[in-house]
PDB file of C-alpha atoms and ligand atoms in Angstrom:
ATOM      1  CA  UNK A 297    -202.122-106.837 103.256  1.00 42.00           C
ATOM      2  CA  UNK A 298    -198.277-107.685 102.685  1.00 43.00           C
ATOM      3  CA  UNK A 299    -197.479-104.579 104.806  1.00 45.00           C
ATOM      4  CA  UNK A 300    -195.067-106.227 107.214  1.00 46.00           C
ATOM      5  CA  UNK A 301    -192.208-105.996 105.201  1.00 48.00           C
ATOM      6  CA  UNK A 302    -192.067-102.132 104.226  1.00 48.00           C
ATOM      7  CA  UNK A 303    -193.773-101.234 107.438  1.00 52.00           C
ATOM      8  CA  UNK A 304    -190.824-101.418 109.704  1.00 57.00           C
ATOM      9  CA  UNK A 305    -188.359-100.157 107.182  1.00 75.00           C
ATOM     10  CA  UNK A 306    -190.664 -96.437 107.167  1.00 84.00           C
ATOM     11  CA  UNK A 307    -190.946 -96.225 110.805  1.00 87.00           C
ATOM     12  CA  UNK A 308    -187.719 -97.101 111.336  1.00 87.00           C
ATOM     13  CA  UNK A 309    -185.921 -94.719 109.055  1.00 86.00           C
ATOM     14  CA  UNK A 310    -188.035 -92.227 110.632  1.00 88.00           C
ATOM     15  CA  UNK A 311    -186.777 -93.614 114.383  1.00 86.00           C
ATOM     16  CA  UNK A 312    -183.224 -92.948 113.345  1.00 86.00           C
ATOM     17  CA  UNK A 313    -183.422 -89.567 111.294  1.00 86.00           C
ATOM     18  CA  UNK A 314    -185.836 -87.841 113.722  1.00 87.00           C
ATOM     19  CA  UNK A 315    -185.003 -89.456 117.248  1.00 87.00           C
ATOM     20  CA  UNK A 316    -186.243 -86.223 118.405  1.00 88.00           C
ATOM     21  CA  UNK A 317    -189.511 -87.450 117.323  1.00 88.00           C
ATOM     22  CA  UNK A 318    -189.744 -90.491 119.033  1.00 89.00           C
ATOM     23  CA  UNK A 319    -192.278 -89.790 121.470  1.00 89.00           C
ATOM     24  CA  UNK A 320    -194.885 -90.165 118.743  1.00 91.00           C
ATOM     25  CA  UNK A 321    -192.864 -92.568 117.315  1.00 93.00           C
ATOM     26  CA  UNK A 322    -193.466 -94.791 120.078  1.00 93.00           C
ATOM     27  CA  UNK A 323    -197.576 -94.283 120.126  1.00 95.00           C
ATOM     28  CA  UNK A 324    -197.730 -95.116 116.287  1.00 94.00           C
ATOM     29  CA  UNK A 325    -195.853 -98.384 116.395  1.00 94.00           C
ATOM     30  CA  UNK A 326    -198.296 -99.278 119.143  1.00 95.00           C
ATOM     31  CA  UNK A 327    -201.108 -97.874 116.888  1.00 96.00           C
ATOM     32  CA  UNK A 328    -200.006 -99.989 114.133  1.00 94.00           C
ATOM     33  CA  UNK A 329    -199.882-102.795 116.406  1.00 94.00           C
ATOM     34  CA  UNK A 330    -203.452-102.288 117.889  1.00 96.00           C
ATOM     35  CA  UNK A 331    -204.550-101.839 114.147  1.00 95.00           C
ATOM     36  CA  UNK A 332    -203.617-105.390 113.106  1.00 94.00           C
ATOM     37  CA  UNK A 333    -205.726-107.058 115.843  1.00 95.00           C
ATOM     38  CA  UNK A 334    -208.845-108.859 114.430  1.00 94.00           C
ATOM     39  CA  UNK A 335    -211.457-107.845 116.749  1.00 94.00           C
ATOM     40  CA  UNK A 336    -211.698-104.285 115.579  1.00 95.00           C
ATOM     41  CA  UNK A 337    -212.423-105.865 112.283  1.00 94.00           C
ATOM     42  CA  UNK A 338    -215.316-107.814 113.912  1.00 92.00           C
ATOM     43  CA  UNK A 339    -216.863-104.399 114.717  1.00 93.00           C
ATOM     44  CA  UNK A 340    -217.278-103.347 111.289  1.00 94.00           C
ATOM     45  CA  UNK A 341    -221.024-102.104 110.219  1.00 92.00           C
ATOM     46  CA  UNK A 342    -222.912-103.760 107.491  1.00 89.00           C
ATOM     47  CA  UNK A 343    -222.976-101.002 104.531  1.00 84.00           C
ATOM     48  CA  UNK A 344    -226.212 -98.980 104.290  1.00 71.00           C
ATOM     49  CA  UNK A 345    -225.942 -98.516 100.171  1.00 63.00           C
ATOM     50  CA  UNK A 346    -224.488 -95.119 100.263  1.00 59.00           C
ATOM     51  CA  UNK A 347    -220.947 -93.046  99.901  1.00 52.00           C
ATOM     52  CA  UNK A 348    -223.195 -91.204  97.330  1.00 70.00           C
ATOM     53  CA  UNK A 349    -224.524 -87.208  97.153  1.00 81.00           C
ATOM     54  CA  UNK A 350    -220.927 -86.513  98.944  1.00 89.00           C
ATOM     55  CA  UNK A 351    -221.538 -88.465 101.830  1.00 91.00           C
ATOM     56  CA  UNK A 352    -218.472 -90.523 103.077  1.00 94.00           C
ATOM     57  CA  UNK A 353    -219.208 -94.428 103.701  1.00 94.00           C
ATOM     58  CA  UNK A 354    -218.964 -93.720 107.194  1.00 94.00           C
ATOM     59  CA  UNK A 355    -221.146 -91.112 107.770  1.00 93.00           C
ATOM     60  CA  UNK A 356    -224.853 -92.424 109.767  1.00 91.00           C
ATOM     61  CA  UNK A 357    -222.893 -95.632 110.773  1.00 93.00           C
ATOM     62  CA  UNK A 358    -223.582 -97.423 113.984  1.00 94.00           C
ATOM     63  CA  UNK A 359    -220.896 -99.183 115.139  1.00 94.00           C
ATOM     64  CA  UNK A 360    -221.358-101.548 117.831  1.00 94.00           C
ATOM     65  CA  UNK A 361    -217.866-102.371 120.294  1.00 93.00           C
ATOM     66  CA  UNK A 362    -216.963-104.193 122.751  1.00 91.00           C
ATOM     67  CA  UNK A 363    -216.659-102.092 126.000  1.00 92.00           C
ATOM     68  CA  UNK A 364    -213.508-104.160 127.176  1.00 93.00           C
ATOM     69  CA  UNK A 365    -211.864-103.532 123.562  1.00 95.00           C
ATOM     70  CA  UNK A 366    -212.324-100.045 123.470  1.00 95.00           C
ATOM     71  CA  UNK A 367    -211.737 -99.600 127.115  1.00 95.00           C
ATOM     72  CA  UNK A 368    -208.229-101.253 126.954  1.00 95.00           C
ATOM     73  CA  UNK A 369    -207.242 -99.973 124.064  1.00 97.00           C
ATOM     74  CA  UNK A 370    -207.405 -96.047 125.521  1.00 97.00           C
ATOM     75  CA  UNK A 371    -205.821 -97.107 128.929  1.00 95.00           C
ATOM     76  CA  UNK A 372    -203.510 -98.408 126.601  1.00 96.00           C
ATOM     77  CA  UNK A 373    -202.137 -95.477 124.478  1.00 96.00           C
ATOM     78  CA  UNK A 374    -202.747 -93.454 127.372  1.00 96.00           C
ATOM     79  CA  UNK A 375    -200.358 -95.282 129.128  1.00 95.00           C
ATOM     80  CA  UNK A 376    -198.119 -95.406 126.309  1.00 95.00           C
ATOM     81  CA  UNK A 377    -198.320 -91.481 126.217  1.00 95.00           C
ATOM     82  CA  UNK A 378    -197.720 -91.225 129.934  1.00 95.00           C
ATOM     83  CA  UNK A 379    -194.377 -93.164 129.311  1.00 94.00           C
ATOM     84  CA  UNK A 380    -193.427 -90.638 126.752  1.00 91.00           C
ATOM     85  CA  UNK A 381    -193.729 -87.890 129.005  1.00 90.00           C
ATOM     86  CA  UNK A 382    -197.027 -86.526 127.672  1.00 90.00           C
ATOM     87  CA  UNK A 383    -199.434 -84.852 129.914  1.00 92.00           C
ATOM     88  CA  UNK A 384    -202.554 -87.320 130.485  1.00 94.00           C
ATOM     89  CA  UNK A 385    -203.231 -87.814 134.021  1.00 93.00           C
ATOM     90  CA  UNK A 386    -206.017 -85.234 133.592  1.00 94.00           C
ATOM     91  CA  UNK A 387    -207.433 -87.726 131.300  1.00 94.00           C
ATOM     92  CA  UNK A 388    -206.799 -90.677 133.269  1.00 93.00           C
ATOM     93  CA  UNK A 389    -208.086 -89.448 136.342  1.00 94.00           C
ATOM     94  CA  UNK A 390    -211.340 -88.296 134.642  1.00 95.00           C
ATOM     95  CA  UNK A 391    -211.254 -91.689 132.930  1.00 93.00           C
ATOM     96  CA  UNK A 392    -211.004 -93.651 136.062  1.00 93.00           C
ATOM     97  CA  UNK A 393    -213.291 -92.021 138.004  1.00 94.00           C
ATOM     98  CA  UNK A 394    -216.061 -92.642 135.687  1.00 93.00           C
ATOM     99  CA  UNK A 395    -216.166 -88.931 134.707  1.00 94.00           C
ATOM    100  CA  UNK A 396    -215.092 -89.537 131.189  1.00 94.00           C
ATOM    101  CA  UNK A 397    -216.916 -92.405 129.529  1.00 93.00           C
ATOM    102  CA  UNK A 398    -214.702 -94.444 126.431  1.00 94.00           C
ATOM    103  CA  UNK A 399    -217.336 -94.864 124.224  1.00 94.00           C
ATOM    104  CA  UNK A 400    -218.039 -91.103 124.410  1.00 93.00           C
ATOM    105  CA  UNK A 401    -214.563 -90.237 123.738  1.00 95.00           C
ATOM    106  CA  UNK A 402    -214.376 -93.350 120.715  1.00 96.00           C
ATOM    107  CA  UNK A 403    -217.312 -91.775 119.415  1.00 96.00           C
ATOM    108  CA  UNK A 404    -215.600 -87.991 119.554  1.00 95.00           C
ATOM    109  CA  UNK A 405    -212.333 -89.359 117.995  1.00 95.00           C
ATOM    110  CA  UNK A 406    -214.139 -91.852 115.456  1.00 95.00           C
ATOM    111  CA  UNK A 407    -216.387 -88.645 113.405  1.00 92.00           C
ATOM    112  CA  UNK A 408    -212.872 -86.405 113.939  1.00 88.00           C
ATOM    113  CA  UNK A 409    -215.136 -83.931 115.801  1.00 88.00           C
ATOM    114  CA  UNK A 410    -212.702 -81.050 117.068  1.00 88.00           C
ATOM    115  CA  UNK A 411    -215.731 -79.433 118.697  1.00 90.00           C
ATOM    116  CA  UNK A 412    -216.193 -82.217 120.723  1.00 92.00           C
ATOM    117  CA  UNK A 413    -213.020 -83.302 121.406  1.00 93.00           C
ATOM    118  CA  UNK A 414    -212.455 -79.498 122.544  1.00 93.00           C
ATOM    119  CA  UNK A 415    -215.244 -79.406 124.636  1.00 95.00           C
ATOM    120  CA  UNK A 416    -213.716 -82.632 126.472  1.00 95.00           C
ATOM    121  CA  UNK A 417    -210.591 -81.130 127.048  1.00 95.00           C
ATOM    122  CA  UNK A 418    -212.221 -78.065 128.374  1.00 96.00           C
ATOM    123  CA  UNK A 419    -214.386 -80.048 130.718  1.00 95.00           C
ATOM    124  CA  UNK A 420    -211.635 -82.362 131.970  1.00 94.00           C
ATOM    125  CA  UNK A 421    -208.919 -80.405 132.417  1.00 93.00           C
ATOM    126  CA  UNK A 422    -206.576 -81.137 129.674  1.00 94.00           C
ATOM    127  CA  UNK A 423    -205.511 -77.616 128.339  1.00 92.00           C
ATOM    128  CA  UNK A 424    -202.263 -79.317 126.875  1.00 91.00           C
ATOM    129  CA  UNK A 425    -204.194 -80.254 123.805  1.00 91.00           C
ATOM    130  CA  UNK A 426    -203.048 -84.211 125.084  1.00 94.00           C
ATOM    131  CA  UNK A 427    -206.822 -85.087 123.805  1.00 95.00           C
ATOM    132  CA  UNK A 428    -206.677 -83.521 120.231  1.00 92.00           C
ATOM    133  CA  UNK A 429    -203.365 -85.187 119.526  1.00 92.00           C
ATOM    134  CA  UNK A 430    -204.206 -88.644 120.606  1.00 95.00           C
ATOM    135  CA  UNK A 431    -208.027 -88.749 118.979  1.00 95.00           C
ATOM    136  CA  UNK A 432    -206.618 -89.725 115.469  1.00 94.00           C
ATOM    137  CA  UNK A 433    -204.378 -92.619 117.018  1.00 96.00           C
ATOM    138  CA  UNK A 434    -207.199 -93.628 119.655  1.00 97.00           C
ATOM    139  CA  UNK A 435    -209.690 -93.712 115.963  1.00 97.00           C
ATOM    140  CA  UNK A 436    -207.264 -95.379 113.541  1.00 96.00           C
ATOM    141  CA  UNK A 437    -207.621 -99.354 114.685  1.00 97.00           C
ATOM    142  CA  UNK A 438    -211.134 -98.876 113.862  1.00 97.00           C
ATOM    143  CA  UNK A 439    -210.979 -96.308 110.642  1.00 97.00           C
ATOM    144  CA  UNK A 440    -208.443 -98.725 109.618  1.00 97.00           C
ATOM    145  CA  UNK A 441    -210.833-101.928 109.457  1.00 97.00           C
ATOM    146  CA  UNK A 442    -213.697 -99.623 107.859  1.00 96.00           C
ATOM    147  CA  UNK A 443    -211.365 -99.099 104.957  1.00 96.00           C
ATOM    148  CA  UNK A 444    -210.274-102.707 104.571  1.00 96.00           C
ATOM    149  CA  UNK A 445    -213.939-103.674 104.679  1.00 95.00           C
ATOM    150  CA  UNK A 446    -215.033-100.853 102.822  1.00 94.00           C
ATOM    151  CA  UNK A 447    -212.397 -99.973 100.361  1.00 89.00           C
ATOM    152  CA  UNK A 448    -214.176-101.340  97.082  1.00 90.00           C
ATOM    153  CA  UNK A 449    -217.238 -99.949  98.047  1.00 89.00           C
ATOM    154  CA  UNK A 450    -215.890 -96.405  97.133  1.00 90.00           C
ATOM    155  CA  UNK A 451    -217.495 -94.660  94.375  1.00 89.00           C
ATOM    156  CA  UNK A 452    -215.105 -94.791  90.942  1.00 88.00           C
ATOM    157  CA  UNK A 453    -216.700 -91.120  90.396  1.00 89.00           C
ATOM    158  CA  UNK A 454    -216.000 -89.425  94.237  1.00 92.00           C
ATOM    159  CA  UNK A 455    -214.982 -85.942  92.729  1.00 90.00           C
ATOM    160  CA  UNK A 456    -214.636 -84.373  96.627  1.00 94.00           C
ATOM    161  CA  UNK A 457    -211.515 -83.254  98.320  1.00 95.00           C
ATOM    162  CA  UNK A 458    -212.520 -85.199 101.232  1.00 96.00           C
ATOM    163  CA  UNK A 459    -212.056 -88.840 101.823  1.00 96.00           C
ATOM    164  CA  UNK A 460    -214.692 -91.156 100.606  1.00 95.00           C
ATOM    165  CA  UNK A 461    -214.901 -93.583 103.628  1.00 95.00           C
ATOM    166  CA  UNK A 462    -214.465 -91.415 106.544  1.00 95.00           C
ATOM    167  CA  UNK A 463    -214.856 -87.711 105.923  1.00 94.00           C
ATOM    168  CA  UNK A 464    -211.068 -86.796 106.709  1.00 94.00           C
ATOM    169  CA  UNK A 465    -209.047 -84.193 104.705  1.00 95.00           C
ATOM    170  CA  UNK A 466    -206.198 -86.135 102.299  1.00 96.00           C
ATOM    171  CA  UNK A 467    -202.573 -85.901 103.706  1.00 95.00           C
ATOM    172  CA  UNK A 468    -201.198 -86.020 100.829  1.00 96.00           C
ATOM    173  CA  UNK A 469    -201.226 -86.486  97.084  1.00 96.00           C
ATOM    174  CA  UNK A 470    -199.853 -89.608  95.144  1.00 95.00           C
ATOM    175  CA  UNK A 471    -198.887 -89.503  91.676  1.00 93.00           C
ATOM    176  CA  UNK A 472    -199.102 -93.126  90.904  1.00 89.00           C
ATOM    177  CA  UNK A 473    -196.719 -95.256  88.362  1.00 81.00           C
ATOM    178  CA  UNK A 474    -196.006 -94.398  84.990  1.00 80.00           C
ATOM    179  CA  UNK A 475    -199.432 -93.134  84.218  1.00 82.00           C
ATOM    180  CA  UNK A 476    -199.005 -90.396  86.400  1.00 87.00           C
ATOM    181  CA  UNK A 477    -202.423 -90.641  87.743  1.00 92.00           C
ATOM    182  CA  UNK A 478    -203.334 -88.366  90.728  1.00 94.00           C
ATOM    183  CA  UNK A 479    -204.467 -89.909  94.005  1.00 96.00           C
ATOM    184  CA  UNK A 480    -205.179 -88.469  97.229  1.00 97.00           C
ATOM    185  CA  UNK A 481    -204.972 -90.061 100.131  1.00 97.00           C
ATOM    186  CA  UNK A 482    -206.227 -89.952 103.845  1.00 96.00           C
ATOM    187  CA  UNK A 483    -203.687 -90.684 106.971  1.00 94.00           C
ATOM    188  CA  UNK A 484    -206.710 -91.524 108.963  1.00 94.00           C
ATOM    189  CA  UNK A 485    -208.103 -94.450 107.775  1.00 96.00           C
ATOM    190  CA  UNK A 486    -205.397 -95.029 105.092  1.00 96.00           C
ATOM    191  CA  UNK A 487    -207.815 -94.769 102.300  1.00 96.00           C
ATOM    192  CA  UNK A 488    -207.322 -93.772  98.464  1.00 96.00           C
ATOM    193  CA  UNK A 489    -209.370 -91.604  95.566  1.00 95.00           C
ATOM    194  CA  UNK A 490    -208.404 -90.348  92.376  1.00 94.00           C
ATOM    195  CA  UNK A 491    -208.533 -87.159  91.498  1.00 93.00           C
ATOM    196  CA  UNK A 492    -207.950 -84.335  88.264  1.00 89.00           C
ATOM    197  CA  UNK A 493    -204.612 -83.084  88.157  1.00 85.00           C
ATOM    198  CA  UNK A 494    -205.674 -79.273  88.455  1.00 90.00           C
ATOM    199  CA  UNK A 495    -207.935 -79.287  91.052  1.00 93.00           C
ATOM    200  CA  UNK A 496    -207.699 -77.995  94.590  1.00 96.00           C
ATOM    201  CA  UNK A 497    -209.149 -80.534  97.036  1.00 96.00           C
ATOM    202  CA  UNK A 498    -210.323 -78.403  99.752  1.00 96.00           C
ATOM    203  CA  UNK A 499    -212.326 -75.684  97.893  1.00 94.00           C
ATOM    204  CA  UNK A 500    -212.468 -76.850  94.471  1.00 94.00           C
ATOM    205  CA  UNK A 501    -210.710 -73.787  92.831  1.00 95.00           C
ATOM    206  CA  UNK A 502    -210.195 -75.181  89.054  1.00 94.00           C
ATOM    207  CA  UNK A 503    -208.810 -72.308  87.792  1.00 95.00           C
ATOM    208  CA  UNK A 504    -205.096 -72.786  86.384  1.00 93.00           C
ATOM    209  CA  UNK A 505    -204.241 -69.452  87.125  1.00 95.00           C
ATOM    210  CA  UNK A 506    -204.769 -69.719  90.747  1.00 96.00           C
ATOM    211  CA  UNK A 507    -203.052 -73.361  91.204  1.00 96.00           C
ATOM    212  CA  UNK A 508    -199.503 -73.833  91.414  1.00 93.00           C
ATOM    213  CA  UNK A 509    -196.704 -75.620  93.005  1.00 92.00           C
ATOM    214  CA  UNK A 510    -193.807 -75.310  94.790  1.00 90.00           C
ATOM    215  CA  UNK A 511    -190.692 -77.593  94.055  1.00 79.00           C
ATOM    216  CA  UNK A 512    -188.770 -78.564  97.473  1.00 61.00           C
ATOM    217  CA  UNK A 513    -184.776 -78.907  97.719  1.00 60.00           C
ATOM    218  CA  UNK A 514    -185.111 -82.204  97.217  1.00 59.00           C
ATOM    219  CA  UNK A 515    -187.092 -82.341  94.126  1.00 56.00           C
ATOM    220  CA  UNK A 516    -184.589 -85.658  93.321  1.00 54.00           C
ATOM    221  CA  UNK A 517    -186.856 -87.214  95.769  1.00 59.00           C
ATOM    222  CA  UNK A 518    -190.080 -85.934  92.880  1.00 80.00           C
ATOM    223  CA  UNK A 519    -191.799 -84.179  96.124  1.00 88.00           C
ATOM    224  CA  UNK A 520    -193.855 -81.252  95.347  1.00 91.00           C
ATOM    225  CA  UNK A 521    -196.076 -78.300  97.057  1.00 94.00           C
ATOM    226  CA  UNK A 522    -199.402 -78.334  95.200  1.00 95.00           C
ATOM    227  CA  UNK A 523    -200.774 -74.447  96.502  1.00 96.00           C
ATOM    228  CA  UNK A 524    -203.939 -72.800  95.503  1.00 97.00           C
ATOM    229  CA  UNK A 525    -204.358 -69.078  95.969  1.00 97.00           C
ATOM    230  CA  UNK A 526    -207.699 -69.506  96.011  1.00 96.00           C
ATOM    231  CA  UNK A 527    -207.848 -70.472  99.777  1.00 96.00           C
ATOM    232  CA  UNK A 528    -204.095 -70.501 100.281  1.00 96.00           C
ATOM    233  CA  UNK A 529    -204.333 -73.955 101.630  1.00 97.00           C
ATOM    234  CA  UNK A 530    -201.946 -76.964 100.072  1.00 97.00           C
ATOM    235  CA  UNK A 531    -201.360 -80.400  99.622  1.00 96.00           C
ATOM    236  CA  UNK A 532    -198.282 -82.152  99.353  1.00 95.00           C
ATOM    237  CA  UNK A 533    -197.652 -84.401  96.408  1.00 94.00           C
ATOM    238  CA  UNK A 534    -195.290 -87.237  96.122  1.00 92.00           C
ATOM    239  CA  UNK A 535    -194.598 -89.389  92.660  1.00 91.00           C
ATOM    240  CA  UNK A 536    -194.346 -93.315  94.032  1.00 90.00           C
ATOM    241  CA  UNK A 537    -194.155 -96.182  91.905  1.00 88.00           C
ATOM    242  CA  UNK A 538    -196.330 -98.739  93.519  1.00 89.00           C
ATOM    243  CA  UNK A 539    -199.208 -97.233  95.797  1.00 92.00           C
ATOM    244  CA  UNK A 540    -197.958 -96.300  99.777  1.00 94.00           C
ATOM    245  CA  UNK A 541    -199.462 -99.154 101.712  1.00 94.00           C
ATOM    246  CA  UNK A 542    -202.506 -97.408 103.945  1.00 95.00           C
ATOM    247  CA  UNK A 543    -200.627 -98.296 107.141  1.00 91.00           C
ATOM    248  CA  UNK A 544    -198.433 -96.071 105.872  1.00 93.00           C
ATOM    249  CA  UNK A 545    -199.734 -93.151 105.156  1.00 95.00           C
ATOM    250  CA  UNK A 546    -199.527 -91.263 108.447  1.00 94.00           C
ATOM    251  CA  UNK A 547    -195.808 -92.153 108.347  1.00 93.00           C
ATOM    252  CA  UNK A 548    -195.158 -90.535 104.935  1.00 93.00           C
ATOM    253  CA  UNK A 549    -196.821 -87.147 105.926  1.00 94.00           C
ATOM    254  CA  UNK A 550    -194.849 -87.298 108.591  1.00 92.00           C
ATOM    255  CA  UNK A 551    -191.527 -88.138 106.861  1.00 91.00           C
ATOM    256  CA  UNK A 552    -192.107 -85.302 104.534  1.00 91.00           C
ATOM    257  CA  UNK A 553    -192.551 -82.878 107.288  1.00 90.00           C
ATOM    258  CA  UNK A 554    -189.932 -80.709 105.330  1.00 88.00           C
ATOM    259  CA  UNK A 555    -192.405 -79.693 102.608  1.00 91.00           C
ATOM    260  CA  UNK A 556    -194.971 -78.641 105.499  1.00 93.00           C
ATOM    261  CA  UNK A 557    -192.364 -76.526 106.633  1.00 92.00           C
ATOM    262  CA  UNK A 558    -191.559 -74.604 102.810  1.00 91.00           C
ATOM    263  CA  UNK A 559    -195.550 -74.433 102.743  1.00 94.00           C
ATOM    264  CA  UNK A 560    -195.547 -72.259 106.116  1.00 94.00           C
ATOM    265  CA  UNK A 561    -192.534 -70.058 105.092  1.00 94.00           C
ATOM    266  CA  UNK A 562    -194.486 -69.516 101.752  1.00 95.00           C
ATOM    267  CA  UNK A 563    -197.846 -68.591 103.829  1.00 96.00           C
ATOM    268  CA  UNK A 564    -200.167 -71.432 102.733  1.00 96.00           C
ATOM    269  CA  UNK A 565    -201.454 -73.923 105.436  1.00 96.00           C
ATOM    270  CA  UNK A 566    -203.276 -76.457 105.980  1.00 94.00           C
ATOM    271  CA  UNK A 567    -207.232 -77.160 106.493  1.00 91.00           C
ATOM    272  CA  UNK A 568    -208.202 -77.083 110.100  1.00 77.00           C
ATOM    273  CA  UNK A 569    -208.749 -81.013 110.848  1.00 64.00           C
ATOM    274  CA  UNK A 570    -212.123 -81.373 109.722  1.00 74.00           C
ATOM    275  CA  UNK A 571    -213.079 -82.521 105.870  1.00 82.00           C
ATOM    276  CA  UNK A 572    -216.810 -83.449 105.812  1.00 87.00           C
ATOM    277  CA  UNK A 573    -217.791 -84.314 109.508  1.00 87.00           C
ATOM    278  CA  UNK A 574    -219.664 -87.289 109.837  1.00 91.00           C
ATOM    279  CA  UNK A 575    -222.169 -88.201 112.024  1.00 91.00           C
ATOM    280  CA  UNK A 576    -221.940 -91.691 113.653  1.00 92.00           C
ATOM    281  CA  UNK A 577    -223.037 -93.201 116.822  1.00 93.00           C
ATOM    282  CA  UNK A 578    -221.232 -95.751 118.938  1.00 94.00           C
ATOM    283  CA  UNK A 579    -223.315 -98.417 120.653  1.00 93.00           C
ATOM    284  CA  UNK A 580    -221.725-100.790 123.765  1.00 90.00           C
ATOM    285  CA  UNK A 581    -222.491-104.426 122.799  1.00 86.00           C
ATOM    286  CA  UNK A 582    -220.893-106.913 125.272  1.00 76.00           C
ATOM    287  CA  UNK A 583    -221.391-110.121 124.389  1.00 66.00           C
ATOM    288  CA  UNK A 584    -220.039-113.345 125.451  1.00 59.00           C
ATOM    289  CA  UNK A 585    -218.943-115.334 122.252  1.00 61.00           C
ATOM    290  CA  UNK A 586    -217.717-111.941 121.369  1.00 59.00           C
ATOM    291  CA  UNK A 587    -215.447-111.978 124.581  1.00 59.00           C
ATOM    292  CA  UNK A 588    -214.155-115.656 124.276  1.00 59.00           C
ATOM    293  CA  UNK A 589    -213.232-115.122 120.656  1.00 60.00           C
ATOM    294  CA  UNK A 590    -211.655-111.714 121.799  1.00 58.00           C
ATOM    295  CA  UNK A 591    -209.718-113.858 124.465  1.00 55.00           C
ATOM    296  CA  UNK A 592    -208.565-116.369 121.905  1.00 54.00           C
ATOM    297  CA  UNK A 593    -207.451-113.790 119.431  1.00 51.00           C
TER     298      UNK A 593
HETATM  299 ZN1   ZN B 811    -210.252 -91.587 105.443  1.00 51.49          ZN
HETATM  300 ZN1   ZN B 812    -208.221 -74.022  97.431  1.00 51.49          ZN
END
């Protein structure tokens, strides 16, 4: 992927201009970690032949894990969170007490269902919204290794808002190299579509009139507010000259927090975190070779 070399660099500008953000920080370097171990790759679905009729690649996937991976990997950022201060013993406790079952909460975090995720909060105590915030980080290991698998699988003609592999709305937009081609692109599973210039991507208002854009202060840095009055939601557009890396997606919505801010003061917001909800299912398969290759790796 070739990532190593710029992925430091972004988080670590980000460590020293926001150090008041590095309690997240903290729990996406260990995401980013997590994501470059091989055995979530192993857990990758064959393909069913679809990503057609609007529905994202991962939508009716089965995904079979390995209880210990998934299992560690939630004590883990848990953990992690715990150092940071955050809320989770509700979780925890719930967790180790057999109350709250992993693959249940994988599954939850994996389709990005806030219903469900609420509904776990509700039920185990967590009123902090420590569940919500952690779901993305808990699914991106595994959203990450879809993509790779996935990524040329993608239609050439997806015309939605949403992303094509797992149903997520786009963070951002990219206006890619000299062509000035229009990308969007998802922080969840780091994944990449074109799109028209003058279209919103969250209802599909075409209409000229009703699309504009707001320049930011730092418009040396060619960041823009893409707004559409026809649901008075936005996306944030940035011109790069080689693609962001997919690892790094999540980092430059983050780093670019400012424009998020102008958005708010100018009334438009963002979609509630839900694009086109999938439906997946996540299976338990323990398996020995799976384990000794897990142990080697
Ligand atoms: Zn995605
Ligand atoms: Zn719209």
């Amino acid at each position: 992927m070739g990532s190593r070399t710029a992925r430091p660099s972004v988080l670590a500008t980000l460590n020293v201009d926001h150090p008041e953000w590095r309690p997240l920080l903290v729990l996406i370097a260990e995401t980013l970690r997590e994501t470059e171990r091989p055995q979530w790759t192993r857990c990758v679905p064959a393909l069913e032949p679809h990503g057609r009729g609007g529905r994202p690649l991962l939508d009716g996937a089965v995904i079979g894990v390995n209880p210990r991976l998934i299992e560690r990997w939630i004590r883990r950022i848990l953990a992690r969170a715990a150092d940071t201060g955050t809320e989770v013993q509700p979780l925890a406790r719930a967790m180790a007490a057999g109350r709250l079952s992993p693959r249940f909460l994988f599954e939850a975090a994996m389709s990005q269902d806030v219903d469900r995720l609420d509904q776990l909060a509700t039920i185990h105590g967590d009123d902090r919204g420590v569940l919500r915030a952690l779901a993305p980080l808990i699914a991106r290991p595994m959203l990450q290794a879809c993509r790779r698998a996935w990524a040329d699988r993608v239609p050439a003609d997806w015309a939605y808002g949403y992303c094509p592999i797992c149903g997520g709305w786009p963070a951002l937009a990219e206006i890619r190299g000299l062509d000035g081609v229009r990308y969007l692109r998802c922080a969840a599973c780091g994944g990449g579509w074109r799109t028209e210039w003058l279209r919103c991507p969250f209802c599909g208002e075409d209409d000229h009139e009703k699309l504009g854009s707001l320049v930011s202060a730092e418009s040396l840095e060619r960041q823009t507010i893409d707004v559409c009055d026809g649901c008075r939601q936005y996306v944030k557009t940035v011109t790069t000259l080689t693609p962001i890396r997919p690892d790094d997606v999540l980092l430059h919505d983050l780093g670019t927090v400012v424009l998020d801010v102008a958005a708010l003061e100018h009334e438009y917001c963002r979609p509630a975190a839900k694009g086109h909800q999938v439906e997946l299912t996540v299976v338990m398969q323990a398996s020995r070779l799976r384990d000794v290759l897990d142990l080697r790796s």
